[in-house]
Coordinates of C-alpha atoms in Angstrom, one line a residue:
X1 CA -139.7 76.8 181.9
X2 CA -136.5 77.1 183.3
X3 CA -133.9 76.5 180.8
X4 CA -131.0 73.7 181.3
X5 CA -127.7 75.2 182.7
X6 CA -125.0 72.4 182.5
X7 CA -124.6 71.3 179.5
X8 CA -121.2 71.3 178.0
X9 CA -120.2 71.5 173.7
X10 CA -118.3 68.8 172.4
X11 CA -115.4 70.0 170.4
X12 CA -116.2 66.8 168.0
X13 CA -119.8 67.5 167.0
X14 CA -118.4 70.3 165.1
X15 CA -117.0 70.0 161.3
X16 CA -113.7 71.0 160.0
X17 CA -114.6 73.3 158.1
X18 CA -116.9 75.4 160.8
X19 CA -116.3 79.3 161.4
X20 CA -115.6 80.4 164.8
X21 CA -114.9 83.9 165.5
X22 CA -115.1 87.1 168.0
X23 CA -117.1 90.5 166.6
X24 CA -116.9 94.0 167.3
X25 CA -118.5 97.3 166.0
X26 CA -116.3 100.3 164.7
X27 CA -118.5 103.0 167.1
X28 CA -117.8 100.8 170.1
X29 CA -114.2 100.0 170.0
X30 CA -112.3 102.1 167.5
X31 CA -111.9 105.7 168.9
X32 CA -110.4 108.2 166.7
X33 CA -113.8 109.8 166.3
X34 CA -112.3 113.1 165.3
X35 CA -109.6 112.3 163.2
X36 CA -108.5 111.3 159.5
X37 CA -111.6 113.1 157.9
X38 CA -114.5 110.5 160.1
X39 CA -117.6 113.1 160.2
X40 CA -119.9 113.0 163.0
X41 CA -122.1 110.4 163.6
X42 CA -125.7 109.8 165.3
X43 CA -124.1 108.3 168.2
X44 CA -121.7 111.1 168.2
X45 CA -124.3 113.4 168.7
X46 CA -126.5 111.4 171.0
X47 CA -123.8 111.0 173.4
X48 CA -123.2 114.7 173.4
X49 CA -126.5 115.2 174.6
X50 CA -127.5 115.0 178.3
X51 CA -128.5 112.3 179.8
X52 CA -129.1 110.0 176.9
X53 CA -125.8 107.9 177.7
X54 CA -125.1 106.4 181.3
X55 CA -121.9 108.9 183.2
X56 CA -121.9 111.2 179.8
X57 CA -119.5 108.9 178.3
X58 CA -118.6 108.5 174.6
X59 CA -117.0 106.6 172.0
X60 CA -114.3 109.2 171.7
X61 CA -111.6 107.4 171.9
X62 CA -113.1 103.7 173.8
X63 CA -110.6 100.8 172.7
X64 CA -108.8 103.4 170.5
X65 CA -108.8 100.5 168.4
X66 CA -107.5 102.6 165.0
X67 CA -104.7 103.2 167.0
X68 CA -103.6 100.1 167.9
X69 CA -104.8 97.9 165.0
X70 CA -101.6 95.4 164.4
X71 CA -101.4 94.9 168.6
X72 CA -105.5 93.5 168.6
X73 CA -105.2 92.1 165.4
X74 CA -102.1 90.0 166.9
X75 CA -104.5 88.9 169.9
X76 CA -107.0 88.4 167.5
X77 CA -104.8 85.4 166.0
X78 CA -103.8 84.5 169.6
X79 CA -107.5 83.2 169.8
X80 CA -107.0 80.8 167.7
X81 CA -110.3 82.4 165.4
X82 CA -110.6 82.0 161.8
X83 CA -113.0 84.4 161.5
X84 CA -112.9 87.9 162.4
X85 CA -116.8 89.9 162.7
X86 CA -115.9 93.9 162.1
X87 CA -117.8 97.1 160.8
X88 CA -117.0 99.9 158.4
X89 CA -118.0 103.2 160.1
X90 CA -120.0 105.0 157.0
X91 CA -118.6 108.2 158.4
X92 CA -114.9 107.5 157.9
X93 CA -115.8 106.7 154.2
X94 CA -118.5 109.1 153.5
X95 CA -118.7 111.6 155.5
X96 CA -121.3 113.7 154.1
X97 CA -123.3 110.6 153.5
X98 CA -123.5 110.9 149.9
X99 CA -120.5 112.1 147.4
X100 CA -116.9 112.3 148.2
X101 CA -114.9 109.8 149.7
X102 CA -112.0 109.9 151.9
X103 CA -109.1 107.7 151.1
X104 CA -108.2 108.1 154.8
X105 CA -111.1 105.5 155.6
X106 CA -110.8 103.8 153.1
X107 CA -107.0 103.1 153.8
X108 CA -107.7 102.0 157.1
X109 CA -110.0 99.2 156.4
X110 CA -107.9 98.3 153.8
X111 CA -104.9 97.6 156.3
X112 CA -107.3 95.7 158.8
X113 CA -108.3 93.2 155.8
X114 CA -104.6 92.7 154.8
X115 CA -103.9 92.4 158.4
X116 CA -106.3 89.3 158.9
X117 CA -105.6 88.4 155.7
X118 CA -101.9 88.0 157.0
X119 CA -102.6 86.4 159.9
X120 CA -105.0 83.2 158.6
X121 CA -108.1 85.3 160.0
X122 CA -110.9 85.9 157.3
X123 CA -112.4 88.7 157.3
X124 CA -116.0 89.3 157.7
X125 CA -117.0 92.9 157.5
X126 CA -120.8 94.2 158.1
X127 CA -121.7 97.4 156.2
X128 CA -123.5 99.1 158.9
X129 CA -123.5 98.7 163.0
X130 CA -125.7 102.2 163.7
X131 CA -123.4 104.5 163.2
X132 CA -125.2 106.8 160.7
X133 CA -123.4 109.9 159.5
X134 CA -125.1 112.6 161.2
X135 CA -125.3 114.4 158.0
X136 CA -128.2 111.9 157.0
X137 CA -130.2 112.0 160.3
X138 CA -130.6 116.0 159.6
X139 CA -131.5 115.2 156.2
X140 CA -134.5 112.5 157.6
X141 CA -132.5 109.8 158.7
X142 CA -133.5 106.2 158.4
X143 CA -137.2 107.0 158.2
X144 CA -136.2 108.9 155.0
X145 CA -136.1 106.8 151.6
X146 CA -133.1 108.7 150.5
X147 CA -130.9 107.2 153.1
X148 CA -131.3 103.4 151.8
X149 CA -130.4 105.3 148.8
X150 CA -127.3 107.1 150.0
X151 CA -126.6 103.1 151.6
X152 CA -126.6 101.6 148.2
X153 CA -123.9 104.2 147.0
X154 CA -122.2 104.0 150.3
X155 CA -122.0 99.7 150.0
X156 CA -120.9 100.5 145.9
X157 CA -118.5 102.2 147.5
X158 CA -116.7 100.0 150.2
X159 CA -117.3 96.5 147.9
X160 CA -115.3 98.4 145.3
X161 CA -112.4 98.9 147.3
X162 CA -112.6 95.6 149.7
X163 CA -114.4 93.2 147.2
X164 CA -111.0 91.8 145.6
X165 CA -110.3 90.3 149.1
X166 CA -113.2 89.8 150.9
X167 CA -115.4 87.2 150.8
X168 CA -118.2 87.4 153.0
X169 CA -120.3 90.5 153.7
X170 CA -123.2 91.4 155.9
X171 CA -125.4 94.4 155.4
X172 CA -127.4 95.6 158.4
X173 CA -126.8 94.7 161.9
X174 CA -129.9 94.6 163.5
X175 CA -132.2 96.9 161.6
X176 CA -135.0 95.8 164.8
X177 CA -132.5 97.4 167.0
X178 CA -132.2 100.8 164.8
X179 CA -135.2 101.2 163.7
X180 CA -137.2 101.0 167.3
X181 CA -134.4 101.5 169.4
X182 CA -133.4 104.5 167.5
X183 CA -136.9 105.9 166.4
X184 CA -139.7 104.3 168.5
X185 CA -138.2 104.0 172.3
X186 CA -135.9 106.4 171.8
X187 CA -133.0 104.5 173.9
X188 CA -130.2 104.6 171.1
X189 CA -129.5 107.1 169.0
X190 CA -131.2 109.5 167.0
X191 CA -133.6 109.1 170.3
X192 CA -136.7 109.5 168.8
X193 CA -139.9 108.3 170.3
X194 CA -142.6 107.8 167.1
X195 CA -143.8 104.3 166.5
X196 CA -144.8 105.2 163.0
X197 CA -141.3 106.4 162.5
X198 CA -139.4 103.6 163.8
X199 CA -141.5 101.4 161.1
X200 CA -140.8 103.5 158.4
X201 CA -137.1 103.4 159.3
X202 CA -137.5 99.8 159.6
X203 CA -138.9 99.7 156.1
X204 CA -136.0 101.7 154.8
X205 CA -133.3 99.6 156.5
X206 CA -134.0 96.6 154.9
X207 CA -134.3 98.1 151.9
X208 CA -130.6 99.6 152.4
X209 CA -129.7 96.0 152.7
X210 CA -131.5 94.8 149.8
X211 CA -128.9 97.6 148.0
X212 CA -126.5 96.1 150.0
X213 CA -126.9 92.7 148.3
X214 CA -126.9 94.5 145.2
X215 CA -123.2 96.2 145.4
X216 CA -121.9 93.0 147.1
X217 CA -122.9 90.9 144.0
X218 CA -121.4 93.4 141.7
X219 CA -118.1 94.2 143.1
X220 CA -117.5 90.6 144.6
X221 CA -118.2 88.0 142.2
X222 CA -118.4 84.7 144.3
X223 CA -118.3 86.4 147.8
X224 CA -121.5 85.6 149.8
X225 CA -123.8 87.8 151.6
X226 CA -126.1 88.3 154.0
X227 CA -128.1 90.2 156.6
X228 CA -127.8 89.7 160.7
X229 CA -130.4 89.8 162.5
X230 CA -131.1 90.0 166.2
X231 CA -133.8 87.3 166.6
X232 CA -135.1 85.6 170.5
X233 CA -137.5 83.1 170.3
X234 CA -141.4 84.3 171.6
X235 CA -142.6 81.7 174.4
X236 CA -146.1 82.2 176.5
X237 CA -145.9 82.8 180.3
X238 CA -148.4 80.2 180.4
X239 CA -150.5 77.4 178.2
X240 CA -153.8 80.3 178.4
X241 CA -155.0 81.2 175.0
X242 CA -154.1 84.8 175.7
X243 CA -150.5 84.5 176.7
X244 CA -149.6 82.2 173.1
X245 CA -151.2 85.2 171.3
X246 CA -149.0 87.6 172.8
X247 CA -146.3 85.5 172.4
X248 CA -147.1 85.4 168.7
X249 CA -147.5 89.6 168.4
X250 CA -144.1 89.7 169.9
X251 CA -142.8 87.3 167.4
X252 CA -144.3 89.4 165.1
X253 CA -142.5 92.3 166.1
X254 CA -139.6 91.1 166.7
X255 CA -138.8 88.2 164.3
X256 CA -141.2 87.9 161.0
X257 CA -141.6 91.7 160.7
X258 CA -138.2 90.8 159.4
X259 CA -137.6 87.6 158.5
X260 CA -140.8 87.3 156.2
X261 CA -139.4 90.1 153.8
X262 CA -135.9 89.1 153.6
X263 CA -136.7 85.6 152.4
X264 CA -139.5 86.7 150.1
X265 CA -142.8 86.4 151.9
X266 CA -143.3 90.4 151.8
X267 CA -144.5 91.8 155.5
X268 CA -146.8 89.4 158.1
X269 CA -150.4 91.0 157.5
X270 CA -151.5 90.2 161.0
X271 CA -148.6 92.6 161.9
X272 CA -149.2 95.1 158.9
X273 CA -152.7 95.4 160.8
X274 CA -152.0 95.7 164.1
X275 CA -149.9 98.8 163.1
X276 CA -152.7 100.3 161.4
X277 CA -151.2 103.8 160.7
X278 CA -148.4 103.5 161.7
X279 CA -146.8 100.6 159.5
X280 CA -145.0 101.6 156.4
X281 CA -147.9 100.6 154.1
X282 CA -150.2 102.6 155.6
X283 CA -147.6 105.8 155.1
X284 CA -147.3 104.7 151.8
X285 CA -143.5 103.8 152.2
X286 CA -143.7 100.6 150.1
X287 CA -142.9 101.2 146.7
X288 CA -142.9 98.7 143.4
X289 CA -140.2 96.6 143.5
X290 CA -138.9 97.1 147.5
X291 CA -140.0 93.9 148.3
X292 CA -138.1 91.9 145.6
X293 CA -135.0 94.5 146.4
X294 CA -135.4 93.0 149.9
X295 CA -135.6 89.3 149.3
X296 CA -132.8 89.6 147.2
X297 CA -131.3 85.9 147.8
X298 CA -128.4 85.6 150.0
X299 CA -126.0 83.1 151.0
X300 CA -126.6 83.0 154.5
X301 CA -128.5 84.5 157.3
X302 CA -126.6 86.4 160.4
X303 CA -128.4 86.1 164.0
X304 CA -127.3 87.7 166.9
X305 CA -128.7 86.1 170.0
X306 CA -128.6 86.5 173.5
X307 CA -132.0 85.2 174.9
X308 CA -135.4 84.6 174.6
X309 CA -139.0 86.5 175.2
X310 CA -141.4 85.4 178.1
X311 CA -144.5 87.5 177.9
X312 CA -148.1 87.2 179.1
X313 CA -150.9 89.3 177.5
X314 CA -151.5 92.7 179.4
X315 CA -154.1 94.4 177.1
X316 CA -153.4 98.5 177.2
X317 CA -149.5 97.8 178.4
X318 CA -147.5 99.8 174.7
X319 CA -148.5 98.8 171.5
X320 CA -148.6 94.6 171.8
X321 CA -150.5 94.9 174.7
X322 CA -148.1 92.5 176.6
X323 CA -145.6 91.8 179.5
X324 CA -142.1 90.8 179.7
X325 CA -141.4 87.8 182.1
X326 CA -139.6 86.9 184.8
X327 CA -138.6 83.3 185.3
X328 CA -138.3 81.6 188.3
X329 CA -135.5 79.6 189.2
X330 CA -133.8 81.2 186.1
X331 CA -130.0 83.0 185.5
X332 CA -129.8 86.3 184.4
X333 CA -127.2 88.2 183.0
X334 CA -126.0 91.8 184.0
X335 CA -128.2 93.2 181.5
X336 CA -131.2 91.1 183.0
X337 CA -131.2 89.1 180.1
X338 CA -132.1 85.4 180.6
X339 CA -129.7 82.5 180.1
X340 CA -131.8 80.5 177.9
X341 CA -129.5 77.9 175.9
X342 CA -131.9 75.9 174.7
X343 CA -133.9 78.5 172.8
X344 CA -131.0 79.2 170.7
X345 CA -131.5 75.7 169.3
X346 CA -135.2 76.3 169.2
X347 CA -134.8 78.9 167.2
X348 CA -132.4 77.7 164.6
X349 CA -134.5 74.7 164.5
X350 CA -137.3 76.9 163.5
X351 CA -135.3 79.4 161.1
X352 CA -134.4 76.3 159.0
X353 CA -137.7 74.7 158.9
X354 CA -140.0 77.9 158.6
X355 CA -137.4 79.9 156.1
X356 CA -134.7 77.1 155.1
X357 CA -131.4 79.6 154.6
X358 CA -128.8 78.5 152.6
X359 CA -126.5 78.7 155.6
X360 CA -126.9 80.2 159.5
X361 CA -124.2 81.8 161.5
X362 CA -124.6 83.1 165.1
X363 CA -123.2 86.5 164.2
X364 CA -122.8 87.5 168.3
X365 CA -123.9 85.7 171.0
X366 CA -122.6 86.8 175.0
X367 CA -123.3 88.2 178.0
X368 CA -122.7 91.0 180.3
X369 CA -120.8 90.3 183.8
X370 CA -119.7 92.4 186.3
X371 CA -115.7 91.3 186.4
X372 CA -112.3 93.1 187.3
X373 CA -108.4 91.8 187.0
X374 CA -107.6 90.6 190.1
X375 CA -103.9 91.3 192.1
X376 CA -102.5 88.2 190.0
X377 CA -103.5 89.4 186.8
X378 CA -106.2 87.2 186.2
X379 CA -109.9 88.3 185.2
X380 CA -112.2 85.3 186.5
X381 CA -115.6 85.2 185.0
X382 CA -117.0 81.8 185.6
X383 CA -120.6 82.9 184.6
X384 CA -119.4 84.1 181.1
X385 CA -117.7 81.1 180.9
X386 CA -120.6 78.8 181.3
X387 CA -122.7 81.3 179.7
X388 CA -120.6 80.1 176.5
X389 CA -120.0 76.7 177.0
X390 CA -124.1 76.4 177.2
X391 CA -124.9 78.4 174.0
X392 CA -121.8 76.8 171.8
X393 CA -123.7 73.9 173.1
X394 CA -126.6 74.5 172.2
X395 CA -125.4 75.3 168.4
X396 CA -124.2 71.7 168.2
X397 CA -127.6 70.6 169.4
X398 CA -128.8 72.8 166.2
X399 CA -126.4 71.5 163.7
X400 CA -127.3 68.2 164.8
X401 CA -130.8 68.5 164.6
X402 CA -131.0 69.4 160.8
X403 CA -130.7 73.4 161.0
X404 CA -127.4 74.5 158.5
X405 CA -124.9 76.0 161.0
X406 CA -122.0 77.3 159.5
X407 CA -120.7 79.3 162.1
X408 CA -120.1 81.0 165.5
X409 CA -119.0 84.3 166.4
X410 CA -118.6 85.3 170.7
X411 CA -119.7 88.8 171.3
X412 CA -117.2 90.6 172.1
X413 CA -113.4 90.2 171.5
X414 CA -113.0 93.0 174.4
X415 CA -114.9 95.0 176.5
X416 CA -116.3 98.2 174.9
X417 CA -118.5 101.3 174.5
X418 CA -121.8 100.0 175.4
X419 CA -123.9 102.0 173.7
X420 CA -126.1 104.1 176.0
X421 CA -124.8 102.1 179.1
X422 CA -121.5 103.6 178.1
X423 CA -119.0 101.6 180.2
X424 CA -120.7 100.1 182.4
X425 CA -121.4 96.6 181.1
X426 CA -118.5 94.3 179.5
X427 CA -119.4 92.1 177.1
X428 CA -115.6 91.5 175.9
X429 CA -113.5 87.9 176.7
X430 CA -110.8 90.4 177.1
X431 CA -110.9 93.0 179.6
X432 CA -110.1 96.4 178.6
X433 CA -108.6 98.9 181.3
X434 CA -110.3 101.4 180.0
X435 CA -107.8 104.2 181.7
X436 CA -104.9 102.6 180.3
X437 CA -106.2 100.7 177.3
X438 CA -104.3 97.5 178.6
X439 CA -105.8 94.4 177.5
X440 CA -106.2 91.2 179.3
X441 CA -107.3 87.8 178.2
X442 CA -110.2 86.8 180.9
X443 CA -111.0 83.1 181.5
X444 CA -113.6 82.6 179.1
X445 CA -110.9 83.7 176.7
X446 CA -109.1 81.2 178.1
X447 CA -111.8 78.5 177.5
X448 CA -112.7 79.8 174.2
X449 CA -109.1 79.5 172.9
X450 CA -108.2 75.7 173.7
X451 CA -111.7 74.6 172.9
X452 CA -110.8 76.1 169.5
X453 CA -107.6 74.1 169.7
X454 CA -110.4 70.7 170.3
X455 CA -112.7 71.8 167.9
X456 CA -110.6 72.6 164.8
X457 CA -108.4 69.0 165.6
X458 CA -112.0 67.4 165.5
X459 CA -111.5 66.1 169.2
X460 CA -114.1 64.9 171.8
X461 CA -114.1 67.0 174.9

């Protein structure tokens, strides 16, 4: 089981035409959380209280990013990226959730698409990265219908103004992440700990991007949409009956309690049932016409990746009734993640055959080291490095093997707020002195930048 950890991408196996770019969220690098009319936020709140976020830290002011917009959007270009992965924060545009909007936010967005736009670099904004207006969460929050609602005005909204310019949209990042996350282990913000809850968001979330789709195909003729999701392929600890079964629950939970409605197959029924009271159906959540709002067809499907799932059955252990598994002889990253290259092409392998999307892009895909700048400026971080070279790898292995990749994005362009590990694990191929805001490009920058030079001249490695 241990996954191959040499391979290198050939710049050549790659068209012309492919996307490559670096993502961020607005909550994790832009700072500026009190100013310009932005309202407060879930994550505002959760950091506020104690103990929810490692050291008490906050996204305050974390790349102060708003601040220093035309300086990042020049290293941005210095990548050599034609594509550039942001979000909108909903409480810089509206900050009561529903009504008003401030022409401050607005404004701001605005500049960052001409700036990109100015600089060769599309633009690829995602509606919402978790950073709910507070305003909503007292009002119900995600497990509430009315906030898909409020969504659907809030996307209107931001296609309106952006639409004449931008081409390519995605909804919802990782509605698996809010919804359980958020409202079943309690981990991310709002920090609630109800499984029937968390479903019921889950419900409502892709329902928000069903609306989602709906704004995006009004306000931008031609532009194409989507949804990301964060998807790891399921694999048994072992060949025993009982371990492929909990393999397949936690593909259920995980994967088709998502995929299936998004490309029109409604929820998985083994799942609906194994959630009994708790899943949406059984609250009554699912109304006429939801599911045909949610497999709205879309131009292409976002996945964020970063590993894969190893469990064995372990009947009474949470809800599935299984383990998470180590793997001998295996990498992990500082997040105790796997290094598993070879399920990424697994799993767009499967994505194509099982739900054939019109296009797939690897929407983040990276790892957490621990790494400093050293005396001569440098930031080595060999690991990330491979870590990189594997998975970009392993999307040529994809796109050769039949599955429609469009596109990669490396998660992140710079170290940031790390959601409730605050600042503790860096994710960025820039390094962000987080005292002084100084930015440095760290070796896997480095690589990432001339094997862009390769790849967009169509040379071999």
């Amino acid at each position: 089981m241990t996954q191959p950890n040499t391979k290198q991408p050939n710049p050549a196996n790659f068209p012309p035409r492919f996307t490559w770019g670096v993502a961020t969220s607005s909550y994790q690098i832009e700072g500026a959380a009190h100013e310009d009319g932005r309202s407060q936020s879930i994550w505002d709140t959760f950091c506020a209280t104690p103990g929810k976020v490692l050291n008490g830290e906050n996204g305050d002011v974390a790349c102060d990013h708003y601040h220093r917009l035309d300086s990042d959007l020049d290293l941005i270009r210095g990548l050599g990226v034609n594509a550039y992965r942001f979000s909108v924060a909903w409480p810089r545009i509206v900050p009561d959730g529903r009504g008003a909007t401030n022409r401050a936010g607005l404004d701001f967005y605005s500049r960052l698409v001409d700036g990109l736009l100015a600089r060769g670099i599309t633009p690829w904004p995602t509606l919402y990265h978790w950073d709910l207006p507070q305003v909503l969460q007292d009002r119900g929050g995600w497990p509430a219908r009315d906030t898909a609602l409020a969504f659907g005005d809030y996307a209107e909204v931001v296609t309106a103004e952006l639409g004449d310019r931008v081409k390519h949209w995605i909804t919802i990042n990782e509605p698996w992440c809010a919804a359980f996350l958020g409202y079943g282990n309690g981990i991310h913000a709002p920090g609630h700990t109800d499984l029937a809850e968390s479903f019921a968001a889950s419900h409502h979330l892709l329902l928000a991007h069903g609306l989602g789709v709906q704004a995006v195909r009004a306000n931008a003729p031609g532009a194409q949409v989507g949804i990301t999701l964060n998807l790891a392929g399921a694999y048994p600890a072992t060949d025993s009956e009982a371990d492929k079964a909990a393999a397949h629950r936690q593909d259920g939970f995980a994967n088709r309690w998502y995929l299936d409605p998004v490309f029109g197959r409604g929820y998985p029924q083994d799942f609906v049932e194994l959630l009994g009271a708790a899943s949406p159906q059984a609250q009554g959540l699912v109304l006429p016409g939801d599911l045909e709002t949610i497999a709205a067809p879309t131009d292409f499907l976002g996945v964020n990746m970063y590993s894969r799932s190893v469990v064995e059955d372990a009947p009474g252990e949470g809800f599935l009734g299984l383990r998470q598994v180590h793997v001998a002889g295996s990498e992990y990253t500082g997040f105790d993640w796997e290094v598993a290259p070879q399920s990424l092409t697994d799993l767009m392998l499967r994505l194509q055959k099982d739900y054939n999307p019109a296009a797939l892009y690897i929407t983040e895909n990276g790892a957490t080291y621990p790494d400093s700048v050293e005396d001569d400026g440098t930031v080595h971080d060999g690991a990330r490095t491979r870590y990189f070279q594997q998975h970009i790898a392993a999307v040529g292995d994809a796109l050769a093997g039949g599955a429609k990749m469009a596109g990669y994005f490396a998660w992140s362009l710079m170290d940031n707020f790390e959601w409730a590990e605050g600042y503790d694990k860096r994710f960025g191929i820039v390094h962000v002195d987080f005292e002084t805001q100084a930015r440095t490009l760290k070796q896997s920058g480095q690589w990432y930048r001339d094997f862009l030079v390769r790849a967009q001249e169509g040379q071999p490695a």
